[in-house]
XYZ file of N, CA and C in Angstrom:
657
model
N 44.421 76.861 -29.120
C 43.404 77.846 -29.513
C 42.132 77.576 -28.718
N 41.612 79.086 -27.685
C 40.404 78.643 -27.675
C 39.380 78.131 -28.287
N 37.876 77.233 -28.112
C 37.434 76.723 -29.324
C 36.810 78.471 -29.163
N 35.832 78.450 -27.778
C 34.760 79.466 -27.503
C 35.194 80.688 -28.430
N 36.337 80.952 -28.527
C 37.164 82.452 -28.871
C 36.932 81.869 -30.368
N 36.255 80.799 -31.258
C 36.533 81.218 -32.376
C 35.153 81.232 -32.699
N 34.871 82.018 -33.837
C 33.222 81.968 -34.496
C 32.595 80.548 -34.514
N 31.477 80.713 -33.936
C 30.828 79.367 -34.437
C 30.181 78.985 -35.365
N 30.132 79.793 -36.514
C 30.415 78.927 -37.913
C 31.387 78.465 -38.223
N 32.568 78.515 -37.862
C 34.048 77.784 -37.925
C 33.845 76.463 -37.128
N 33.260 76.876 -36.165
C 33.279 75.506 -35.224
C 31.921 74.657 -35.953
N 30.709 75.128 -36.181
C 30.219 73.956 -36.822
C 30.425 73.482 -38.163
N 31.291 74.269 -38.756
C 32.112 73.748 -39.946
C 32.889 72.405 -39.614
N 33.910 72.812 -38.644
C 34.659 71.728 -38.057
C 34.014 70.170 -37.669
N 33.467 70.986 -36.928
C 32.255 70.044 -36.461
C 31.687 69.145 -37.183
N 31.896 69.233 -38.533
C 30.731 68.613 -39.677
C 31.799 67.163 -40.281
N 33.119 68.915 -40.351
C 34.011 67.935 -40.661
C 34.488 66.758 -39.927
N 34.381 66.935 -38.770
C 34.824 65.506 -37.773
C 34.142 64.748 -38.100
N 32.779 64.609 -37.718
C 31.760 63.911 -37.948
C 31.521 63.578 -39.203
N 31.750 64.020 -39.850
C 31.467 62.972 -41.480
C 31.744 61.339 -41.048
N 33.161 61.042 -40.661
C 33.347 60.107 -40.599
C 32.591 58.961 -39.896
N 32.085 59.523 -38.731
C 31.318 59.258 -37.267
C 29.968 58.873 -38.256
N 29.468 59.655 -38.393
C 28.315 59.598 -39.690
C 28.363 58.176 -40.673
N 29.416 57.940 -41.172
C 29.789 57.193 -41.672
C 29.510 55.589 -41.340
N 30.080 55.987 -40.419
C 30.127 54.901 -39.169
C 28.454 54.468 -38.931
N 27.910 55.407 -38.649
C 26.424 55.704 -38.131
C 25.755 54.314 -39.194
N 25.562 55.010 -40.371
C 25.007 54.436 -41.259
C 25.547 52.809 -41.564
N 26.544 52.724 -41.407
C 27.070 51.241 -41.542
C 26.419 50.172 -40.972
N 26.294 51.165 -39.244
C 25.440 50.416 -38.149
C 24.317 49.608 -38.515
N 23.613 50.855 -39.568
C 22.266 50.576 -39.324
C 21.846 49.277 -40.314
N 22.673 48.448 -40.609
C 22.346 47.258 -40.844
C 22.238 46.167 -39.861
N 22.371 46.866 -38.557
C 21.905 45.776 -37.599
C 20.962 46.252 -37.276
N 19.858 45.355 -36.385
C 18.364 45.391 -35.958
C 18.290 46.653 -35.263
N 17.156 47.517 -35.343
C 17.616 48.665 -34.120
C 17.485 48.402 -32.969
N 17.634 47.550 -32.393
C 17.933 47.430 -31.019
C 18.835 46.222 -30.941
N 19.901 46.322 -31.633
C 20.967 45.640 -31.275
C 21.918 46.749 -30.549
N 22.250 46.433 -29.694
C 23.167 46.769 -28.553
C 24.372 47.931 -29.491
N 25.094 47.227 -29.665
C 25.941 48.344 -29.996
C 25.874 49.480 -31.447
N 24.625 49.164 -31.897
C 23.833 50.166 -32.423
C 23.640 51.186 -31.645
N 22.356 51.041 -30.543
C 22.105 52.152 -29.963
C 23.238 52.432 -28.557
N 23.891 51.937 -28.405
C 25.085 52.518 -27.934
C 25.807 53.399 -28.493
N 26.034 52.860 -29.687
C 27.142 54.275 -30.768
C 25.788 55.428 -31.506
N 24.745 55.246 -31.579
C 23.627 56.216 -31.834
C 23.800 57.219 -30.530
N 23.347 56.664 -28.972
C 23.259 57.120 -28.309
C 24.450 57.974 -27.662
N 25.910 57.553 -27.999
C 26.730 58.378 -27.630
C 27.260 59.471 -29.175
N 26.649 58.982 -30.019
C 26.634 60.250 -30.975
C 25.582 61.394 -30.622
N 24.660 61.305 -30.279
C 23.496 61.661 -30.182
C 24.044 62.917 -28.815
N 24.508 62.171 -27.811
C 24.816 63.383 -26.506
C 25.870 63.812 -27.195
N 26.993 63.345 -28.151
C 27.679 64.412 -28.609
C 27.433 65.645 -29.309
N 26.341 65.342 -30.353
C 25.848 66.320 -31.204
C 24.922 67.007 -30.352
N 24.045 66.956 -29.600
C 23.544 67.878 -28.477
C 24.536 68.845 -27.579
N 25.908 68.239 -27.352
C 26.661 68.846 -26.795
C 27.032 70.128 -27.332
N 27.596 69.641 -29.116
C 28.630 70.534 -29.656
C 27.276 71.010 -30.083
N 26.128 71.405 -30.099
C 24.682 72.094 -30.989
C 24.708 72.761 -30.145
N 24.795 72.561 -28.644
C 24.443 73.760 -27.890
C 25.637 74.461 -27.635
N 27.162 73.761 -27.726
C 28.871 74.882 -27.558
C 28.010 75.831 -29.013
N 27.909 75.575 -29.828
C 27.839 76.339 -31.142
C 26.647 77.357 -31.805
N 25.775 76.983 -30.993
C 24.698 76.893 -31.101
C 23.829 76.646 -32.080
N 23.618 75.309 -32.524
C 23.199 75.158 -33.723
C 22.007 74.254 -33.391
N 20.794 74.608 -33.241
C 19.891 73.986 -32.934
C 19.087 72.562 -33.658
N 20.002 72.924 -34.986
C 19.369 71.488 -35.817
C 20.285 70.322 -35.346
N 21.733 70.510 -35.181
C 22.651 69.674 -34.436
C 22.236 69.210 -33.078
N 22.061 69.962 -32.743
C 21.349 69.671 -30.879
C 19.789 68.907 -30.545
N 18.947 69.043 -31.759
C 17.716 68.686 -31.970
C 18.118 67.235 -32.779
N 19.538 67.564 -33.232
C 19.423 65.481 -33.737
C 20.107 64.581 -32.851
N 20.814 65.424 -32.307
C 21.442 64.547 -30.919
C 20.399 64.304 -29.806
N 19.624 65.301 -29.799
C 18.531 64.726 -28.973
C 17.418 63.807 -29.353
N 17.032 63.845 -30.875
C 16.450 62.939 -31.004
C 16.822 61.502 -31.039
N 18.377 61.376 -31.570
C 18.707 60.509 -31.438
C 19.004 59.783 -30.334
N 19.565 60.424 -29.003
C 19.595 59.869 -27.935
C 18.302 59.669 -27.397
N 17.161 60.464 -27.292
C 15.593 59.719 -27.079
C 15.765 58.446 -27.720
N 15.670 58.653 -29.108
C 15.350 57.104 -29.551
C 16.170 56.106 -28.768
N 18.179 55.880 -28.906
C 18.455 55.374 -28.590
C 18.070 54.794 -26.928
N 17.871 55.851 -26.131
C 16.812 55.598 -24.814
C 15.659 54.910 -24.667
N 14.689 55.115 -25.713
C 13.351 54.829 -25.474
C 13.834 53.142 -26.439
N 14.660 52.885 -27.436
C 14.753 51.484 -27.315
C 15.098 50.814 -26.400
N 15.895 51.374 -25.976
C 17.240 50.682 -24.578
C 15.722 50.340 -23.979
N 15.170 51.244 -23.553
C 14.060 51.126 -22.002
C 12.839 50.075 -22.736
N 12.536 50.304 -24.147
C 11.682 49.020 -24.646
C 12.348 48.499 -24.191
N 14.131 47.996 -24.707
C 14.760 46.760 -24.607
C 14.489 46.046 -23.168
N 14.507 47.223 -21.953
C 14.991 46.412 -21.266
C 13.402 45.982 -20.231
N 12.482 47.185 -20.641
C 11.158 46.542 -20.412
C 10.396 45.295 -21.339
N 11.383 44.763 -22.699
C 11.262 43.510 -23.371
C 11.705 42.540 -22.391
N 13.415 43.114 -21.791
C 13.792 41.872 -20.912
C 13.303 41.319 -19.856
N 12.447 42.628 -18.989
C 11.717 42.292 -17.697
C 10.243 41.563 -18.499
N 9.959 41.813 -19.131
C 8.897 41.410 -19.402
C 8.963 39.602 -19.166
N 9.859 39.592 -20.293
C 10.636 38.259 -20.865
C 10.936 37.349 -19.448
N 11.513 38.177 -18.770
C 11.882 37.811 -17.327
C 10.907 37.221 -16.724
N 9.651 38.426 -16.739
C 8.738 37.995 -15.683
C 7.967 36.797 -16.077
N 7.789 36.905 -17.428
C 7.120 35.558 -18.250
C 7.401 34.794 -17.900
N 9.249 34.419 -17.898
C 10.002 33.360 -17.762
C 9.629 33.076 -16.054
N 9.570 33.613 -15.069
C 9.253 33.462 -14.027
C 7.766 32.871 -13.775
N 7.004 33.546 -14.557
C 5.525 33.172 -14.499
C 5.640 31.972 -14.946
N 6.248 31.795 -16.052
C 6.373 29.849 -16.665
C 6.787 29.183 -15.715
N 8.151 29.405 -15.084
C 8.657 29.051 -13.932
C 7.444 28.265 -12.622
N 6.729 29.718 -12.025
C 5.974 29.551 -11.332
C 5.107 28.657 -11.525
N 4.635 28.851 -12.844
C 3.809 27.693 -13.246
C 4.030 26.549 -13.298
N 5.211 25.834 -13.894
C 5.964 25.077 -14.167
C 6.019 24.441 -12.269
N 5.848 24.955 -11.670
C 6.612 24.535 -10.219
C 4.836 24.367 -9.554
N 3.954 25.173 -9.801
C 2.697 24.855 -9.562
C 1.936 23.763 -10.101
N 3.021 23.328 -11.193
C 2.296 22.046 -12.160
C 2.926 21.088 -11.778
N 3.856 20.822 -11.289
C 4.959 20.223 -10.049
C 4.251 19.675 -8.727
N 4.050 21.447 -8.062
C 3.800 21.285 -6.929
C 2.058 20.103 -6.500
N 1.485 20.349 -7.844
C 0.085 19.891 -8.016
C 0.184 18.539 -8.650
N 0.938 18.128 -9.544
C 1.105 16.996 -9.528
C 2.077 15.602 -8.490
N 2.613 16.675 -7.439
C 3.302 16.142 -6.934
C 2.462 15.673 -6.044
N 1.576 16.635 -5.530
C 0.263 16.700 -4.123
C -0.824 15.593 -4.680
N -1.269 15.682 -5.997
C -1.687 14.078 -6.795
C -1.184 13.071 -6.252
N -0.038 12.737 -6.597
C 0.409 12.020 -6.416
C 0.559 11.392 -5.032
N 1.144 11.976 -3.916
C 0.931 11.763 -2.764
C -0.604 11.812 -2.495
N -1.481 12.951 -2.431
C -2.684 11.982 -2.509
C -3.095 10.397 -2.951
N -2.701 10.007 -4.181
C -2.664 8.949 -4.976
C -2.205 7.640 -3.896
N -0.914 7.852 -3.717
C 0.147 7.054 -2.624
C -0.901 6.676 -0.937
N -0.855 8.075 -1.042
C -2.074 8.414 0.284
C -3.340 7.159 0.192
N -4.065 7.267 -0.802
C -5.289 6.729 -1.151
C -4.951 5.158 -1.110
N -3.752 4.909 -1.906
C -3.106 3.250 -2.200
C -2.867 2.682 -0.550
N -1.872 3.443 0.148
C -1.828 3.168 1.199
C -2.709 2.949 2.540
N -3.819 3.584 2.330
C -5.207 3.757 3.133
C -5.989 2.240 2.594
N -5.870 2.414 1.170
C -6.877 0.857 0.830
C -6.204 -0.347 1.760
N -4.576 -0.078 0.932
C -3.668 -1.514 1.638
C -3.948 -1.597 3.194
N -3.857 -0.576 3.806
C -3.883 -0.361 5.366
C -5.469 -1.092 5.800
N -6.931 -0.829 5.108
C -8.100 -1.603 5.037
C -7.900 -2.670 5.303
N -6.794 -2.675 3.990
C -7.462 -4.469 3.633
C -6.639 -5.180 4.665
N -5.297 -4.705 4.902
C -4.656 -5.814 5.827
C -5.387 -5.842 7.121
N -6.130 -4.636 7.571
C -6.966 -4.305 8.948
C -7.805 -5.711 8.985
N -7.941 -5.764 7.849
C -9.495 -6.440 7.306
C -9.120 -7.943 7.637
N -8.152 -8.186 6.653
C -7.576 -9.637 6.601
C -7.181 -9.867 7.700
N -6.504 -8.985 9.018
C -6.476 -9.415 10.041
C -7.763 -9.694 11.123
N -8.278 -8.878 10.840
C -9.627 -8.810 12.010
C -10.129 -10.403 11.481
N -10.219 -10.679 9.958
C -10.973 -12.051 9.276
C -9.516 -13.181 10.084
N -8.834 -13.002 10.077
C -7.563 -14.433 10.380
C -8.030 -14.156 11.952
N -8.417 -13.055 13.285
C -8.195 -13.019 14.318
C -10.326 -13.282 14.561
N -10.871 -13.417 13.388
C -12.567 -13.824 13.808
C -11.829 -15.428 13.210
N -11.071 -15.922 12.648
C -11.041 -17.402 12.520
C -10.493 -18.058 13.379
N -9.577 -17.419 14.045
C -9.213 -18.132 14.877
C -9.866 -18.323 16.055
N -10.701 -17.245 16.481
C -11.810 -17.369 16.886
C -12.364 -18.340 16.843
N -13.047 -18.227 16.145
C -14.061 -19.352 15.610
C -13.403 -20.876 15.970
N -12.035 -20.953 15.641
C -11.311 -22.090 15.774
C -11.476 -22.441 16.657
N -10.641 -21.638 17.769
C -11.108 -21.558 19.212
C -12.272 -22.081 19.905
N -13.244 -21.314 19.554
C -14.338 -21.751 20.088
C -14.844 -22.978 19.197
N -14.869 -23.371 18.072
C -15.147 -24.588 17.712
C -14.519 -25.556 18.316
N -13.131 -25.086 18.949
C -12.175 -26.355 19.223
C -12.752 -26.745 20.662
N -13.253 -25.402 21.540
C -13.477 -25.965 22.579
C -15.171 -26.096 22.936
N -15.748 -25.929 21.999
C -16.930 -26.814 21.917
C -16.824 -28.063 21.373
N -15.919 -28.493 20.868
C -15.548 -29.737 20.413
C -15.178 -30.589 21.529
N -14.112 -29.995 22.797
C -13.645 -30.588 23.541
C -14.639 -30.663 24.962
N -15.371 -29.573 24.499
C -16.937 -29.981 25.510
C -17.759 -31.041 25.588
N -18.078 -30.855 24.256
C -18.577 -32.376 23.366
C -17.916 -33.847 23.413
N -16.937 -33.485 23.301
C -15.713 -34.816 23.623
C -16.209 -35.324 25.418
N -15.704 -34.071 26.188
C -15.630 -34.164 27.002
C -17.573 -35.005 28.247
N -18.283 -34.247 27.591
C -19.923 -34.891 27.716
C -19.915 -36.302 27.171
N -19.500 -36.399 25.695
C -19.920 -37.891 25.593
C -18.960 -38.922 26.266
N -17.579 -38.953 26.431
C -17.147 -39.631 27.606
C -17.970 -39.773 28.993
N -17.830 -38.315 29.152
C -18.747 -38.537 30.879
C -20.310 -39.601 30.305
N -21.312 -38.940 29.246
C -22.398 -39.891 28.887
C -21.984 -41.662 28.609
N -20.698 -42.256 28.150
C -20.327 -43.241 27.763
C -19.630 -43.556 29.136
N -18.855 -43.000 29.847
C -18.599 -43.633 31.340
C -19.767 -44.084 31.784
N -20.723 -43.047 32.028
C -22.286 -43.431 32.945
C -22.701 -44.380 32.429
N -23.088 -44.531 31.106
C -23.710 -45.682 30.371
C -22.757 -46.966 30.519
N -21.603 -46.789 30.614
C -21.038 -47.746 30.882
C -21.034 -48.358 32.261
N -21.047 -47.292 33.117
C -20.963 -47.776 34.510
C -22.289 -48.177 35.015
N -23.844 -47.540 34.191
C -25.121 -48.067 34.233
C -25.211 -49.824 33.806
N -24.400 -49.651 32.545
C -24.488 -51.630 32.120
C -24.091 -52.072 33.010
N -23.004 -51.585 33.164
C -21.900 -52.577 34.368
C -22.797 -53.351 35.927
N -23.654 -52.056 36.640
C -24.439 -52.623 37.300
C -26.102 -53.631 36.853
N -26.349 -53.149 35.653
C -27.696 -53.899 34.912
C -27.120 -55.462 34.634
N -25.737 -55.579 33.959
C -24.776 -56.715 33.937
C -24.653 -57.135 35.156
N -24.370 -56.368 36.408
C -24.028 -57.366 37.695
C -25.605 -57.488 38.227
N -26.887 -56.692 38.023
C -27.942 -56.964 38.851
C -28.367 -58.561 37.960
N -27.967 -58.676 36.430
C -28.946 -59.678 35.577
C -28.061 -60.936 35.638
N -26.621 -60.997 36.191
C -25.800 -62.443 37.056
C -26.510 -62.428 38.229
N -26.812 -61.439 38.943
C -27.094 -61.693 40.401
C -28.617 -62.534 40.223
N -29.462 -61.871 38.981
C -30.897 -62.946 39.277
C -30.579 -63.958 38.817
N -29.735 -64.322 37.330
C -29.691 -65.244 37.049
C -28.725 -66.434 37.913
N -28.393 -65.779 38.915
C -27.897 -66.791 40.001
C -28.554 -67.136 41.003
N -29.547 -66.272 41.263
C -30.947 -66.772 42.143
C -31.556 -67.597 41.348
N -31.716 -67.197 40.136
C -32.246 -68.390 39.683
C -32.546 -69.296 39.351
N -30.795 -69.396 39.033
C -30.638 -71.223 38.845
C -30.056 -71.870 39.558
N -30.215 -71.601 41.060
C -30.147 -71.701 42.461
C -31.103 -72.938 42.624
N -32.281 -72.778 42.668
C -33.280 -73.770 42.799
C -32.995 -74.601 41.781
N -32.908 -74.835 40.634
C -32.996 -75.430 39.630
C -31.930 -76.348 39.744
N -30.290 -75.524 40.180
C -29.798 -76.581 40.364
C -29.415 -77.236 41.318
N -30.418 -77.092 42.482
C -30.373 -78.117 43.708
C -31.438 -79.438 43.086
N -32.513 -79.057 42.758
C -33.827 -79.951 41.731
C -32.904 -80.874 40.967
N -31.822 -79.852 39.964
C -30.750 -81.315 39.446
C -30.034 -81.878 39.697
N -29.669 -81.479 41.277
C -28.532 -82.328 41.862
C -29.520 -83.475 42.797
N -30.992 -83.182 43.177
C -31.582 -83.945 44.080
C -31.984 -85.126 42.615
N -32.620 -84.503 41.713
C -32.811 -85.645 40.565
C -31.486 -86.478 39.971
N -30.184 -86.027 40.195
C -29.249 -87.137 39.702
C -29.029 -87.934 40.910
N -28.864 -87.396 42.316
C -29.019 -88.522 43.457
C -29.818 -89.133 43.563
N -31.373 -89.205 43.125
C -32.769 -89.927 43.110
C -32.351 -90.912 41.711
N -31.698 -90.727 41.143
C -31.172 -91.761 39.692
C -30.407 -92.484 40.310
N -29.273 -91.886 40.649
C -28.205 -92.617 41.478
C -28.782 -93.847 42.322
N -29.472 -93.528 43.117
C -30.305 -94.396 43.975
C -31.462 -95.429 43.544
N -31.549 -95.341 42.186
C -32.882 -96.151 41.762
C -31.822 -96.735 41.229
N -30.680 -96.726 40.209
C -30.280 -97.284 39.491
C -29.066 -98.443 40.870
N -28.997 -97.687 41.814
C -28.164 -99.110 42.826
C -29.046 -100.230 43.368
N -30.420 -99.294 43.489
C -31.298 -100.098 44.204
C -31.955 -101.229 43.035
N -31.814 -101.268 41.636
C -32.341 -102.243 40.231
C -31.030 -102.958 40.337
N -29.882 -102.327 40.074
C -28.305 -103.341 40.435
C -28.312 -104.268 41.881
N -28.861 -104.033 42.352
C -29.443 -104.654 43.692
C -29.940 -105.754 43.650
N -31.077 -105.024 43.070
C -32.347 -106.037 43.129
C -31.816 -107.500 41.961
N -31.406 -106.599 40.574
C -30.930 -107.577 40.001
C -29.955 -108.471 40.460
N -29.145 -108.255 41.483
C -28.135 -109.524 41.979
C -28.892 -110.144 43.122
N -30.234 -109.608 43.568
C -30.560 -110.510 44.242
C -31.626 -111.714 43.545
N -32.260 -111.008 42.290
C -32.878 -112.347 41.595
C -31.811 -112.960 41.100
N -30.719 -112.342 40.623
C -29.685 -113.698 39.843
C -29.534 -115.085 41.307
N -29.279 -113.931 42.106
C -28.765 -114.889 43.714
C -30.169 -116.104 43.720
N -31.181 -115.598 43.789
C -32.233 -116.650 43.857
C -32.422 -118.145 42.490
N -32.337 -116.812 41.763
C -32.213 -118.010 40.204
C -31.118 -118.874 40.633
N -29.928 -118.858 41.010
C -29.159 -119.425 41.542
C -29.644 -120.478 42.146
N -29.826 -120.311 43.330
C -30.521 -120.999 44.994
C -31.324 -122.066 43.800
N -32.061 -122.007 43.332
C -33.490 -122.464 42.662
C -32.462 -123.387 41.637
N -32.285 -123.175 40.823
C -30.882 -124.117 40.115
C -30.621 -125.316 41.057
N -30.002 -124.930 42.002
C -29.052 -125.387 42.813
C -29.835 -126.445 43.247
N -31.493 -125.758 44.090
C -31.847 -127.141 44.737
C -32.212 -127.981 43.421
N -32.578 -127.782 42.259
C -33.201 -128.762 41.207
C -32.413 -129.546 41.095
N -30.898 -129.178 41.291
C -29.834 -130.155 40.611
C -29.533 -131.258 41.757
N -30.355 -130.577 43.068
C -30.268 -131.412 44.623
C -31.485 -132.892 44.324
């Protein structure tokens, strides 16, 4: 049977009658949130149905609830899904943030590292330049030391080699000088020598006489 070929009060009779059940259905739904998904899915494909069969029939209150209902079911969907971008973009913005609070504590940080490493890099600069001024210093203390070493030897050679001749000039006078002195004591022990042969002498020549003199008395 054509539908078109039959009156359309028959057909939105029919019509009512199908849908009771659908209806049925409808209302059951609506104990979920209205914007749970397969809510406005089964709203929204009721909704282009009853717009459909409102305008085969022409029944403008049928067609005016299918359209309202598919608006609504639309204009949640498009909240819904401008909730999800939203949600999205948030989640991205946290994200971003999240990676800027990252990226900034990370750049801290290497600054931080940066800063630690610059002191350490100082100080060892430091401690070296101080170990390479000591040794320095060593250095040159050591060989002003060996300057010093080296002067008072040369001053203690000279002084030594100065005595050495003050020592040979003060034998050389004192050998001029007791030059005379001891010819004076060698001429005074030969002038002894000689007095004392010439009294041994003399004395054997008075014994010799005391003798003689004896001799003639006893004649």
């Amino acid at each position: 049977m054509d539908l078109i070929a039959l009156p359309k009060s028959v057909l939105r009779l029919q019509y009512r009658v199908v849908r009771f059940p659908l209806g049925v259905i409808e209302r059951q739904l609506r104990i979920l949130p209205p914007d749970a998904m397969p809510r406005l899915m089964y709203e929204r494909g009721l909704g282009m149905l009853d717009g459909i069969v409102g305008s085969v029939v022409g029944d403008e209150d049928i067609a005016t609830r299918g359209a309202l209902a598919n608006e609504r079911a639309q204009a949640v969907i498009r909240a819904e899904e401008l909730d999800r971008k939203a949600a999205d973009e948030r989640r991205a913005a946290d994200e971003e943030l999240r990676r800027a609070h990252e990226r900034a504590a990370d750049e801290r940080e290497e600054a931080r590292r940066k800063r630690e490493q610059e002191v350490e890099q100082a100080r060892s600069q430091r401690a070296a330049r101080e170990k390479q001024a000591g040794q320095e210093a060593a250095q040159k203390k050591a060989a002003q030391t060996a300057q010093a070493e080296r002067q008072a030897e040369k001053q203690r050679q000279s002084a030594e080699a100065t005595k050495r001749k003050q020592q040979a000039v003060v034998r050389e006078a004192e050998k001029q000088a007791s030059e005379p002195a001891k010819i004076a004591l060698e001429d005074a022990v030969a002038k002894k020598l000689e007095s004392k042969k010439a009294e041994e002498h003399a004395k054997k020549a008075g014994n010799l006489a005391d003798a003689e003199k004896s001799a003639r008395k006893s004649q």
